[in-house]
mmCIF file with all atom_site columns, C-alpha atoms in Angstrom:
data_model
loop_
_atom_site.group_PDB
_atom_site.id
_atom_site.type_symbol
_atom_site.label_atom_id
_atom_site.label_alt_id
_atom_site.label_comp_id
_atom_site.label_asym_id
_atom_site.label_entity_id
_atom_site.label_seq_id
_atom_site.pdbx_PDB_ins_code
_atom_site.Cartn_x
_atom_site.Cartn_y
_atom_site.Cartn_z
_atom_site.occupancy
_atom_site.B_iso_or_equiv
_atom_site.pdbx_formal_charge
_atom_site.auth_seq_id
_atom_site.auth_comp_id
_atom_site.auth_asym_id
_atom_site.auth_atom_id
_atom_site.pdbx_PDB_model_num
ATOM 1   C CA . UNK A 1 1   ? 5.470   41.780 -4.456 1.00 0.00 ? 1062 UNK A CA 1
ATOM 2   C CA . UNK A 1 2   ? 7.379   38.485 -4.267 1.00 0.00 ? 1063 UNK A CA 1
ATOM 3   C CA . UNK A 1 3   ? 10.634  40.467 -4.092 1.00 0.00 ? 1064 UNK A CA 1
ATOM 4   C CA . UNK A 1 4   ? 9.256   42.389 -1.130 1.00 0.00 ? 1065 UNK A CA 1
ATOM 5   C CA . UNK A 1 5   ? 8.279   39.148 0.585  1.00 0.00 ? 1066 UNK A CA 1
ATOM 6   C CA . UNK A 1 6   ? 11.785  37.744 0.110  1.00 0.00 ? 1067 UNK A CA 1
ATOM 7   C CA . UNK A 1 7   ? 13.186  40.782 1.934  1.00 0.00 ? 1068 UNK A CA 1
ATOM 8   C CA . UNK A 1 8   ? 10.786  40.607 4.881  1.00 0.00 ? 1069 UNK A CA 1
ATOM 9   C CA . UNK A 1 9   ? 11.651  39.645 8.410  1.00 0.00 ? 1070 UNK A CA 1
ATOM 10  C CA . UNK A 1 10  ? 9.581   37.232 10.471 1.00 0.00 ? 1071 UNK A CA 1
ATOM 11  C CA . UNK A 1 11  ? 5.989   38.321 11.093 1.00 0.00 ? 1072 UNK A CA 1
ATOM 12  C CA . UNK A 1 12  ? 4.349   37.904 14.494 1.00 0.00 ? 1073 UNK A CA 1
ATOM 13  C CA . UNK A 1 13  ? 1.049   38.787 16.080 1.00 0.00 ? 1074 UNK A CA 1
ATOM 14  C CA . UNK A 1 14  ? -0.020  39.712 19.592 1.00 0.00 ? 1075 UNK A CA 1
ATOM 15  C CA . UNK A 1 15  ? -3.412  39.916 21.253 1.00 0.00 ? 1076 UNK A CA 1
ATOM 16  C CA . UNK A 1 16  ? -3.179  42.153 24.325 1.00 0.00 ? 1077 UNK A CA 1
ATOM 17  C CA . UNK A 1 17  ? -6.173  42.123 26.668 1.00 0.00 ? 1078 UNK A CA 1
ATOM 18  C CA . UNK A 1 18  ? -7.199  45.200 28.655 1.00 0.00 ? 1079 UNK A CA 1
ATOM 19  C CA . UNK A 1 19  ? -9.281  44.136 31.679 1.00 0.00 ? 1080 UNK A CA 1
ATOM 20  C CA . UNK A 1 20  ? -12.358 46.275 32.172 1.00 0.00 ? 1081 UNK A CA 1
ATOM 21  C CA . UNK A 1 21  ? -11.547 48.092 28.912 1.00 0.00 ? 1082 UNK A CA 1
ATOM 22  C CA . UNK A 1 22  ? -8.901  50.093 30.808 1.00 0.00 ? 1083 UNK A CA 1
ATOM 23  C CA . UNK A 1 23  ? -6.245  51.338 28.424 1.00 0.00 ? 1084 UNK A CA 1
ATOM 24  C CA . UNK A 1 24  ? -3.767  53.719 29.986 1.00 0.00 ? 1085 UNK A CA 1
ATOM 25  C CA . UNK A 1 25  ? -1.851  54.413 26.781 1.00 0.00 ? 1086 UNK A CA 1
ATOM 26  C CA . UNK A 1 26  ? 1.483   53.935 28.542 1.00 0.00 ? 1087 UNK A CA 1
ATOM 27  C CA . UNK A 1 27  ? 2.741   51.288 26.106 1.00 0.00 ? 1088 UNK A CA 1
ATOM 28  C CA . UNK A 1 28  ? 1.626   52.952 22.870 1.00 0.00 ? 1089 UNK A CA 1
ATOM 29  C CA . UNK A 1 29  ? 4.478   55.511 22.696 1.00 0.00 ? 1090 UNK A CA 1
ATOM 30  C CA . UNK A 1 30  ? 6.931   52.636 23.222 1.00 0.00 ? 1091 UNK A CA 1
ATOM 31  C CA . UNK A 1 31  ? 5.441   50.844 20.212 1.00 0.00 ? 1092 UNK A CA 1
ATOM 32  C CA . UNK A 1 32  ? 5.801   54.031 18.156 1.00 0.00 ? 1093 UNK A CA 1
ATOM 33  C CA . UNK A 1 33  ? 9.419   54.184 19.308 1.00 0.00 ? 1094 UNK A CA 1
ATOM 34  C CA . UNK A 1 34  ? 10.062  50.639 18.057 1.00 0.00 ? 1095 UNK A CA 1
ATOM 35  C CA . UNK A 1 35  ? 8.648   51.641 14.685 1.00 0.00 ? 1096 UNK A CA 1
ATOM 36  C CA . UNK A 1 36  ? 10.680  54.870 14.577 1.00 0.00 ? 1097 UNK A CA 1
ATOM 37  C CA . UNK A 1 37  ? 13.865  52.929 15.404 1.00 0.00 ? 1098 UNK A CA 1
ATOM 38  C CA . UNK A 1 38  ? 13.227  50.480 12.556 1.00 0.00 ? 1099 UNK A CA 1
ATOM 39  C CA . UNK A 1 39  ? 12.916  47.507 14.883 1.00 0.00 ? 1100 UNK A CA 1
ATOM 40  C CA . UNK A 1 40  ? 9.360   46.570 13.883 1.00 0.00 ? 1101 UNK A CA 1
ATOM 41  C CA . UNK A 1 41  ? 6.889   47.538 11.179 1.00 0.00 ? 1102 UNK A CA 1
ATOM 42  C CA . UNK A 1 42  ? 3.201   47.473 11.997 1.00 0.00 ? 1103 UNK A CA 1
ATOM 43  C CA . UNK A 1 43  ? 1.371   45.519 9.308  1.00 0.00 ? 1104 UNK A CA 1
ATOM 44  C CA . UNK A 1 44  ? -2.061  45.644 10.921 1.00 0.00 ? 1105 UNK A CA 1
ATOM 45  C CA . UNK A 1 45  ? -3.553  46.811 14.197 1.00 0.00 ? 1106 UNK A CA 1
ATOM 46  C CA . UNK A 1 46  ? -7.160  46.401 15.261 1.00 0.00 ? 1107 UNK A CA 1
ATOM 47  C CA . UNK A 1 47  ? -9.087  46.712 18.488 1.00 0.00 ? 1108 UNK A CA 1
ATOM 48  C CA . UNK A 1 48  ? -11.967 44.549 19.725 1.00 0.00 ? 1109 UNK A CA 1
ATOM 49  C CA . UNK A 1 49  ? -14.206 44.440 22.752 1.00 0.00 ? 1110 UNK A CA 1
ATOM 50  C CA . UNK A 1 50  ? -16.265 41.656 24.265 1.00 0.00 ? 1111 UNK A CA 1
ATOM 51  C CA . UNK A 1 51  ? -19.481 42.663 26.005 1.00 0.00 ? 1112 UNK A CA 1
ATOM 52  C CA . UNK A 1 52  ? -21.007 40.990 29.056 1.00 0.00 ? 1113 UNK A CA 1
ATOM 53  C CA . UNK A 1 53  ? -23.050 38.659 26.811 1.00 0.00 ? 1114 UNK A CA 1
ATOM 54  C CA . UNK A 1 54  ? -19.917 37.463 24.976 1.00 0.00 ? 1115 UNK A CA 1
ATOM 55  C CA . UNK A 1 55  ? -20.526 39.408 21.757 1.00 0.00 ? 1116 UNK A CA 1
ATOM 56  C CA . UNK A 1 56  ? -17.333 40.556 20.043 1.00 0.00 ? 1117 UNK A CA 1
ATOM 57  C CA . UNK A 1 57  ? -17.166 43.805 18.079 1.00 0.00 ? 1118 UNK A CA 1
ATOM 58  C CA . UNK A 1 58  ? -14.370 45.623 16.319 1.00 0.00 ? 1119 UNK A CA 1
ATOM 59  C CA . UNK A 1 59  ? -13.521 49.121 17.501 1.00 0.00 ? 1120 UNK A CA 1
ATOM 60  C CA . UNK A 1 60  ? -12.158 52.004 15.477 1.00 0.00 ? 1121 UNK A CA 1
ATOM 61  C CA . UNK A 1 61  ? -9.263  54.052 16.820 1.00 0.00 ? 1122 UNK A CA 1
ATOM 62  C CA . UNK A 1 62  ? -11.516 57.113 16.772 1.00 0.00 ? 1123 UNK A CA 1
ATOM 63  C CA . UNK A 1 63  ? -13.942 55.327 19.124 1.00 0.00 ? 1124 UNK A CA 1
ATOM 64  C CA . UNK A 1 64  ? -11.138 54.633 21.582 1.00 0.00 ? 1125 UNK A CA 1
ATOM 65  C CA . UNK A 1 65  ? -9.438  58.028 21.345 1.00 0.00 ? 1126 UNK A CA 1
ATOM 66  C CA . UNK A 1 66  ? -12.551 60.154 21.884 1.00 0.00 ? 1127 UNK A CA 1
ATOM 67  C CA . UNK A 1 67  ? -10.699 62.741 24.004 1.00 0.00 ? 1128 UNK A CA 1
ATOM 68  C CA . UNK A 1 68  ? -9.102  60.059 26.194 1.00 0.00 ? 1129 UNK A CA 1
ATOM 69  C CA . UNK A 1 69  ? -5.556  61.285 25.651 1.00 0.00 ? 1130 UNK A CA 1
ATOM 70  C CA . UNK A 1 70  ? -4.342  57.748 24.902 1.00 0.00 ? 1131 UNK A CA 1
ATOM 71  C CA . UNK A 1 71  ? -2.428  58.938 21.847 1.00 0.00 ? 1132 UNK A CA 1
ATOM 72  C CA . UNK A 1 72  ? -3.966  56.296 19.603 1.00 0.00 ? 1133 UNK A CA 1
ATOM 73  C CA . UNK A 1 73  ? -4.543  58.627 16.668 1.00 0.00 ? 1134 UNK A CA 1
ATOM 74  C CA . UNK A 1 74  ? -1.020  57.803 15.465 1.00 0.00 ? 1135 UNK A CA 1
ATOM 75  C CA . UNK A 1 75  ? -2.320  54.270 14.741 1.00 0.00 ? 1136 UNK A CA 1
ATOM 76  C CA . UNK A 1 76  ? -5.293  55.442 12.695 1.00 0.00 ? 1137 UNK A CA 1
ATOM 77  C CA . UNK A 1 77  ? -5.016  53.864 9.258  1.00 0.00 ? 1138 UNK A CA 1
ATOM 78  C CA . UNK A 1 78  ? -2.688  51.084 10.494 1.00 0.00 ? 1139 UNK A CA 1
ATOM 79  C CA . UNK A 1 79  ? -5.265  48.556 9.334  1.00 0.00 ? 1140 UNK A CA 1
ATOM 80  C CA . UNK A 1 80  ? -3.986  46.894 6.158  1.00 0.00 ? 1141 UNK A CA 1
ATOM 81  C CA . UNK A 1 81  ? -6.767  44.352 5.849  1.00 0.00 ? 1142 UNK A CA 1
ATOM 82  C CA . UNK A 1 82  ? -4.596  41.423 6.936  1.00 0.00 ? 1143 UNK A CA 1
ATOM 83  C CA . UNK A 1 83  ? -6.872  40.945 9.929  1.00 0.00 ? 1144 UNK A CA 1
ATOM 84  C CA . UNK A 1 84  ? -10.382 39.953 8.940  1.00 0.00 ? 1145 UNK A CA 1
ATOM 85  C CA . UNK A 1 85  ? -13.585 39.566 10.899 1.00 0.00 ? 1146 UNK A CA 1
ATOM 86  C CA . UNK A 1 86  ? -12.756 35.915 11.592 1.00 0.00 ? 1147 UNK A CA 1
ATOM 87  C CA . UNK A 1 87  ? -9.475  37.008 13.216 1.00 0.00 ? 1148 UNK A CA 1
ATOM 88  C CA . UNK A 1 88  ? -11.318 39.524 15.388 1.00 0.00 ? 1149 UNK A CA 1
ATOM 89  C CA . UNK A 1 89  ? -13.767 36.812 16.456 1.00 0.00 ? 1150 UNK A CA 1
ATOM 90  C CA . UNK A 1 90  ? -10.901 34.413 17.206 1.00 0.00 ? 1151 UNK A CA 1
ATOM 91  C CA . UNK A 1 91  ? -9.154  37.035 19.347 1.00 0.00 ? 1152 UNK A CA 1
ATOM 92  C CA . UNK A 1 92  ? -12.462 37.753 21.055 1.00 0.00 ? 1153 UNK A CA 1
ATOM 93  C CA . UNK A 1 93  ? -12.733 34.125 22.172 1.00 0.00 ? 1154 UNK A CA 1
ATOM 94  C CA . UNK A 1 94  ? -9.584  34.626 24.242 1.00 0.00 ? 1155 UNK A CA 1
ATOM 95  C CA . UNK A 1 95  ? -11.077 37.647 26.056 1.00 0.00 ? 1156 UNK A CA 1
ATOM 96  C CA . UNK A 1 96  ? -13.053 37.691 29.247 1.00 0.00 ? 1157 UNK A CA 1
ATOM 97  C CA . UNK A 1 97  ? -16.470 39.408 28.953 1.00 0.00 ? 1158 UNK A CA 1
ATOM 98  C CA . UNK A 1 98  ? -16.240 43.149 29.594 1.00 0.00 ? 1159 UNK A CA 1
ATOM 99  C CA . UNK A 1 99  ? -12.673 43.394 28.310 1.00 0.00 ? 1160 UNK A CA 1
ATOM 100 C CA . UNK A 1 100 ? -11.106 44.788 25.163 1.00 0.00 ? 1161 UNK A CA 1
ATOM 101 C CA . UNK A 1 101 ? -7.951  43.932 23.240 1.00 0.00 ? 1162 UNK A CA 1
ATOM 102 C CA . UNK A 1 102 ? -5.474  45.248 20.728 1.00 0.00 ? 1163 UNK A CA 1
ATOM 103 C CA . UNK A 1 103 ? -4.500  42.856 17.948 1.00 0.00 ? 1164 UNK A CA 1
ATOM 104 C CA . UNK A 1 104 ? -1.153  43.673 16.410 1.00 0.00 ? 1165 UNK A CA 1
ATOM 105 C CA . UNK A 1 105 ? 0.489   42.066 13.365 1.00 0.00 ? 1166 UNK A CA 1
ATOM 106 C CA . UNK A 1 106 ? 4.064   43.232 12.948 1.00 0.00 ? 1167 UNK A CA 1
ATOM 107 C CA . UNK A 1 107 ? 7.215   42.482 10.991 1.00 0.00 ? 1168 UNK A CA 1
ATOM 108 C CA . UNK A 1 108 ? 10.453  42.038 12.906 1.00 0.00 ? 1169 UNK A CA 1
ATOM 109 C CA . UNK A 1 109 ? 12.623  44.365 10.827 1.00 0.00 ? 1170 UNK A CA 1
ATOM 110 C CA . UNK A 1 110 ? 15.663  43.694 13.005 1.00 0.00 ? 1171 UNK A CA 1
ATOM 111 C CA . UNK A 1 111 ? 15.644  40.068 11.806 1.00 0.00 ? 1172 UNK A CA 1
ATOM 112 C CA . UNK A 1 112 ? 15.113  40.800 8.089  1.00 0.00 ? 1173 UNK A CA 1
ATOM 113 C CA . UNK A 1 113 ? 18.815  40.596 7.054  1.00 0.00 ? 1174 UNK A CA 1
ATOM 114 C CA . UNK A 1 114 ? 19.164  37.278 8.909  1.00 0.00 ? 1175 UNK A CA 1
ATOM 115 C CA . UNK A 1 115 ? 15.967  35.938 7.307  1.00 0.00 ? 1176 UNK A CA 1
ATOM 116 C CA . UNK A 1 116 ? 17.127  37.037 3.823  1.00 0.00 ? 1177 UNK A CA 1
ATOM 117 C CA . UNK A 1 117 ? 20.465  35.267 4.298  1.00 0.00 ? 1178 UNK A CA 1
ATOM 118 C CA . UNK A 1 118 ? 18.694  32.098 5.392  1.00 0.00 ? 1179 UNK A CA 1
ATOM 119 C CA . UNK A 1 119 ? 16.366  32.208 2.354  1.00 0.00 ? 1180 UNK A CA 1
ATOM 120 C CA . UNK A 1 120 ? 19.296  32.750 -0.031 1.00 0.00 ? 1181 UNK A CA 1
ATOM 121 C CA . UNK A 1 121 ? 20.995  29.668 1.409  1.00 0.00 ? 1182 UNK A CA 1
ATOM 122 C CA . UNK A 1 122 ? 17.850  27.601 0.847  1.00 0.00 ? 1183 UNK A CA 1
ATOM 123 C CA . UNK A 1 123 ? 16.856  27.387 4.507  1.00 0.00 ? 1184 UNK A CA 1
ATOM 124 C CA . UNK A 1 124 ? 13.275  27.826 5.613  1.00 0.00 ? 1185 UNK A CA 1
ATOM 125 C CA . UNK A 1 125 ? 11.592  28.271 8.960  1.00 0.00 ? 1186 UNK A CA 1
ATOM 126 C CA . UNK A 1 126 ? 9.566   25.208 9.818  1.00 0.00 ? 1187 UNK A CA 1
ATOM 127 C CA . UNK A 1 127 ? 8.396   26.173 13.306 1.00 0.00 ? 1188 UNK A CA 1
ATOM 128 C CA . UNK A 1 128 ? 8.348   29.104 15.667 1.00 0.00 ? 1189 UNK A CA 1
ATOM 129 C CA . UNK A 1 129 ? 6.859   29.890 19.017 1.00 0.00 ? 1190 UNK A CA 1
ATOM 130 C CA . UNK A 1 130 ? 6.868   32.154 21.987 1.00 0.00 ? 1191 UNK A CA 1
ATOM 131 C CA . UNK A 1 131 ? 7.476   31.331 25.632 1.00 0.00 ? 1192 UNK A CA 1
ATOM 132 C CA . UNK A 1 132 ? 5.297   33.435 27.944 1.00 0.00 ? 1193 UNK A CA 1
ATOM 133 C CA . UNK A 1 133 ? 7.337   35.174 30.646 1.00 0.00 ? 1194 UNK A CA 1
ATOM 134 C CA . UNK A 1 134 ? 5.165   33.577 33.339 1.00 0.00 ? 1195 UNK A CA 1
ATOM 135 C CA . UNK A 1 135 ? 5.994   30.084 32.019 1.00 0.00 ? 1196 UNK A CA 1
ATOM 136 C CA . UNK A 1 136 ? 9.708   30.912 31.891 1.00 0.00 ? 1197 UNK A CA 1
ATOM 137 C CA . UNK A 1 137 ? 9.663   32.183 35.487 1.00 0.00 ? 1198 UNK A CA 1
ATOM 138 C CA . UNK A 1 138 ? 7.713   29.137 36.659 1.00 0.00 ? 1199 UNK A CA 1
ATOM 139 C CA . UNK A 1 139 ? 10.268  26.859 34.987 1.00 0.00 ? 1200 UNK A CA 1
ATOM 140 C CA . UNK A 1 140 ? 13.172  28.706 36.597 1.00 0.00 ? 1201 UNK A CA 1
ATOM 141 C CA . UNK A 1 141 ? 11.446  28.567 40.002 1.00 0.00 ? 1202 UNK A CA 1
ATOM 142 C CA . UNK A 1 142 ? 10.919  24.810 39.584 1.00 0.00 ? 1203 UNK A CA 1
ATOM 143 C CA . UNK A 1 143 ? 14.633  24.343 38.825 1.00 0.00 ? 1204 UNK A CA 1
ATOM 144 C CA . UNK A 1 144 ? 15.601  26.193 42.016 1.00 0.00 ? 1205 UNK A CA 1
ATOM 145 C CA . UNK A 1 145 ? 13.502  23.929 44.264 1.00 0.00 ? 1206 UNK A CA 1
#
C-alpha cells in the first residue's frame, strides 16, 4: 500500500450544495468523462441532505436515482469508506436546511507524475488551498476600480 501512496497524485474534496434538493444531473456525465480521460479518480462519493429542522442524513445513490434519470447509478459503489459519518455531519453544517449535497473525494491523476518527482527529490507539500471563482472575480474587479 505504501508504494501505491507514493505514486498517488494530490487528493482533494468538494462539497457541492443543491438548493431545494434540485439535482439536474447535468454535471455528472462531465465527472464521468474526467474519470474516463484519466484526469481524476474518484476515491469516495457520498450524498447528504439537511431537513428543515437541521438534521443531516446520508443518502444512497439508489434513493436519489429512483427513476429520476439523473444517471447516478454509475456512481453506485463509489463509496470507499474514506468518508465517515463525522464527515457527512461536517458537510451538513455547511448546508442550508432543505438542501442536499454531494461530497466527492478525488485524486488528481494528472498531477501524479509531478507529485512522484517531487517526492523522489525529497520535497513535500506543506500547504494547499483553493481560491473560489467568486473571490477571484471580486479581486479582479477591485483591481480595475
